[in-house]
CSV table of C-alpha atoms in Angstrom, one decimal:
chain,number,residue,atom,x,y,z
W,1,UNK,CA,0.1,-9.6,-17.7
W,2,UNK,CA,4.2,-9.6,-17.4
W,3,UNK,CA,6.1,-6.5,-17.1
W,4,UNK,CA,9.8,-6.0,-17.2
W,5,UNK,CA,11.5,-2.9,-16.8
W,6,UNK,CA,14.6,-2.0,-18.2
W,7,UNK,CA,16.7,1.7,-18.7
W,8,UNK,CA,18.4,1.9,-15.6
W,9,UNK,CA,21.6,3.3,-14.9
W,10,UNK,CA,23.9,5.8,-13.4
W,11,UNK,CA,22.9,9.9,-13.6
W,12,UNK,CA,24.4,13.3,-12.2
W,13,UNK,CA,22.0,15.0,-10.5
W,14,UNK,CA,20.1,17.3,-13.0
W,15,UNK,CA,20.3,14.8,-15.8
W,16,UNK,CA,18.1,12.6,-17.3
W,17,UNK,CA,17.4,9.0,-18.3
W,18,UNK,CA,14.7,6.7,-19.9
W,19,UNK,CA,13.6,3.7,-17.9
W,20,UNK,CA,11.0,1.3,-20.4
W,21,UNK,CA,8.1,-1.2,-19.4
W,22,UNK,CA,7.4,-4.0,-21.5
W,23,UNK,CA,4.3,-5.4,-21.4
W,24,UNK,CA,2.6,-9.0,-22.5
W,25,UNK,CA,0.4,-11.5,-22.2
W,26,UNK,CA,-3.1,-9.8,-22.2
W,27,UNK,CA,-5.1,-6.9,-23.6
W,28,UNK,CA,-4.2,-3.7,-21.5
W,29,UNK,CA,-7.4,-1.7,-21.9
W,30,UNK,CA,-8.4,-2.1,-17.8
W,31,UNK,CA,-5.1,-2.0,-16.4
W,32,UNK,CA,-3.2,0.6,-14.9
W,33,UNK,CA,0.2,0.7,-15.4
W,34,UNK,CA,2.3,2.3,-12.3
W,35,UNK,CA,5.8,2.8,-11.7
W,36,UNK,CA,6.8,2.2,-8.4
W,37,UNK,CA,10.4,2.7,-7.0
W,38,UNK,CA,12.1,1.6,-3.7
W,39,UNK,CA,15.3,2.6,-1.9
W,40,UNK,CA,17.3,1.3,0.3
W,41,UNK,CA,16.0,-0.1,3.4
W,42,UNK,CA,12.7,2.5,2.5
W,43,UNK,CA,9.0,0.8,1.5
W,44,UNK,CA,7.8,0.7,-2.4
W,45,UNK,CA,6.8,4.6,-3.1
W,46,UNK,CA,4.5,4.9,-5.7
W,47,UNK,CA,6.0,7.2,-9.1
W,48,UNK,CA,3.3,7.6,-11.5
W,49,UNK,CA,0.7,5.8,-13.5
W,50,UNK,CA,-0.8,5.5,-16.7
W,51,UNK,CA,-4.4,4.5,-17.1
W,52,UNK,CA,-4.3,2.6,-20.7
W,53,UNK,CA,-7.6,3.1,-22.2
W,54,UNK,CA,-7.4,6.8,-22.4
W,55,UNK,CA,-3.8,7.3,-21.7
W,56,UNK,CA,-4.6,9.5,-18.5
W,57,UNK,CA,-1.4,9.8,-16.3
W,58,UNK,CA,-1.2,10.7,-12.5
W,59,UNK,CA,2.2,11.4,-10.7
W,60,UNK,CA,3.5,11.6,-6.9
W,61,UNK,CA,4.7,14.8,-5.8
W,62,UNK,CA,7.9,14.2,-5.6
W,63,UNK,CA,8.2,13.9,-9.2
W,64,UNK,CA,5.6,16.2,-10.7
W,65,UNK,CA,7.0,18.3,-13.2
W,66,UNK,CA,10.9,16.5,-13.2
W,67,UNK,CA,9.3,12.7,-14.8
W,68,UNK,CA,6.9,11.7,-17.8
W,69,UNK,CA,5.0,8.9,-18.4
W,70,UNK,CA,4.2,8.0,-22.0
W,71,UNK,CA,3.1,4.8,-24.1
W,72,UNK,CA,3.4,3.5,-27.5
W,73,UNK,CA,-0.2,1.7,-27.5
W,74,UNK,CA,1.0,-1.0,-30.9
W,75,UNK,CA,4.0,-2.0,-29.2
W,76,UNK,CA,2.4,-2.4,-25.5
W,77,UNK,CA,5.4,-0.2,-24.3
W,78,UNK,CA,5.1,2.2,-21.4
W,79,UNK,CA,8.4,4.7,-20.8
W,80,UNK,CA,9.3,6.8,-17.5
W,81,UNK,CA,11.3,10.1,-18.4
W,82,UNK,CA,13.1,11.2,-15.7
W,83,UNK,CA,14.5,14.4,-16.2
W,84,UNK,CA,15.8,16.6,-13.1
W,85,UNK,CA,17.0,14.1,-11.3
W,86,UNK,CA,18.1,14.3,-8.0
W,87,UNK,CA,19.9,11.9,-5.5
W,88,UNK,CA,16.9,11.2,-3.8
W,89,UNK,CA,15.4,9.5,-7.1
W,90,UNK,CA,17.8,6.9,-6.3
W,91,UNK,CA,16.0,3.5,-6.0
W,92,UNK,CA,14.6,0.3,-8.0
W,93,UNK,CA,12.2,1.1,-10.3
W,94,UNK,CA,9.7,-1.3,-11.2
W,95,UNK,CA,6.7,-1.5,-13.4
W,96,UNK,CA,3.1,-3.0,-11.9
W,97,UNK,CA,0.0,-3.5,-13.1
W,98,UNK,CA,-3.3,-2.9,-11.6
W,99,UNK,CA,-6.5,-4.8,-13.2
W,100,UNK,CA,-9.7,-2.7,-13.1
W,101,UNK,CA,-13.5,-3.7,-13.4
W,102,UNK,CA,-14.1,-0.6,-15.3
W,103,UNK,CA,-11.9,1.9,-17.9
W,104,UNK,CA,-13.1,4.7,-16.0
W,105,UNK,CA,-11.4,3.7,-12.6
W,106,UNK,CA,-9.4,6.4,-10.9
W,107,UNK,CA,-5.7,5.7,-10.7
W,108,UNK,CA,-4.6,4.6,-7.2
W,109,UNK,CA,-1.5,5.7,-5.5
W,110,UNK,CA,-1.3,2.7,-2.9
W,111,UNK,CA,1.8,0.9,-4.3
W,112,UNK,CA,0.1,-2.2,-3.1
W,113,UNK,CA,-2.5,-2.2,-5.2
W,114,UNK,CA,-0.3,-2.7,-7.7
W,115,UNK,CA,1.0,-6.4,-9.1
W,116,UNK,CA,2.7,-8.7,-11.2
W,117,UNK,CA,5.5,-6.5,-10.9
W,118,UNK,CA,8.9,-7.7,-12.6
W,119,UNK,CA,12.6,-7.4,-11.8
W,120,UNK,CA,13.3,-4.0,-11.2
W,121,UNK,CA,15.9,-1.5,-12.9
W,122,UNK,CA,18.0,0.5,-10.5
W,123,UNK,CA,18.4,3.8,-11.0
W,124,UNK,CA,21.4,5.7,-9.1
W,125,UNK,CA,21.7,9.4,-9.4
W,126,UNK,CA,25.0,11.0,-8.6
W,127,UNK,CA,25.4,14.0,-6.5
């Protein structure tokens, strides 16, 4: 499966903004679909996920409550609403896949876990 992520820009802190995934190539009923991000000079931190079969979503902390996943299932779309943002949100966001065996796999955090991620979409929030 590709992925390419797109949306990024500049926000003030305690605004909002609409990063998109675009997925293709294969089916996406056992996938996962993660958003991971990464600052500068920091590791890939997982953001959230979205397992596709049931639409079942699962969020990092730091983000619970401020950012939404959603999907639009015909047009293999996944979307990251970030609302609340704060300067610490600042980072590349990418979108990643993660293949499962079965639909009923629990969504993994590890950020390595994750694959076939595509160019990223930065994201800087103002303070």
């Amino acid at each position: 499966v590709q992925l390419q992520a797109s949306g990024g820009g500049l926000v003030q802190t305690g605004g909002s903004l609409r990063l998109s995934c675009a997925a293709s190539g294969r089916t996406l009923s056992h996938y996962h679909i993660g958003w991971l991000r990464q600052a500068p000079g920091k590791e890939h931190e997982f953001v959230g996920a979205i397992r596709w079969s049931d639409g079942r979503t699962y969020y990092a902390d730091s983000v619970k409550g401020r950012f939404t996943i959603s999907r639009d299932n015909a047009k293999n779309m996944m979307y990251l609403q970030m609302n609340s943002a704060k300067p610490e949100d600042t980072a590349v966001y990418y979108c990643a896949a993660r293949w499962t065996s079965s639909t009923r796999v629990v969504i993994t955090t590890a950020p390595s876990s994750y694959n076939n991620r595509g160019l990223g979409t930065l994201v800087t929030v103002s303070s």
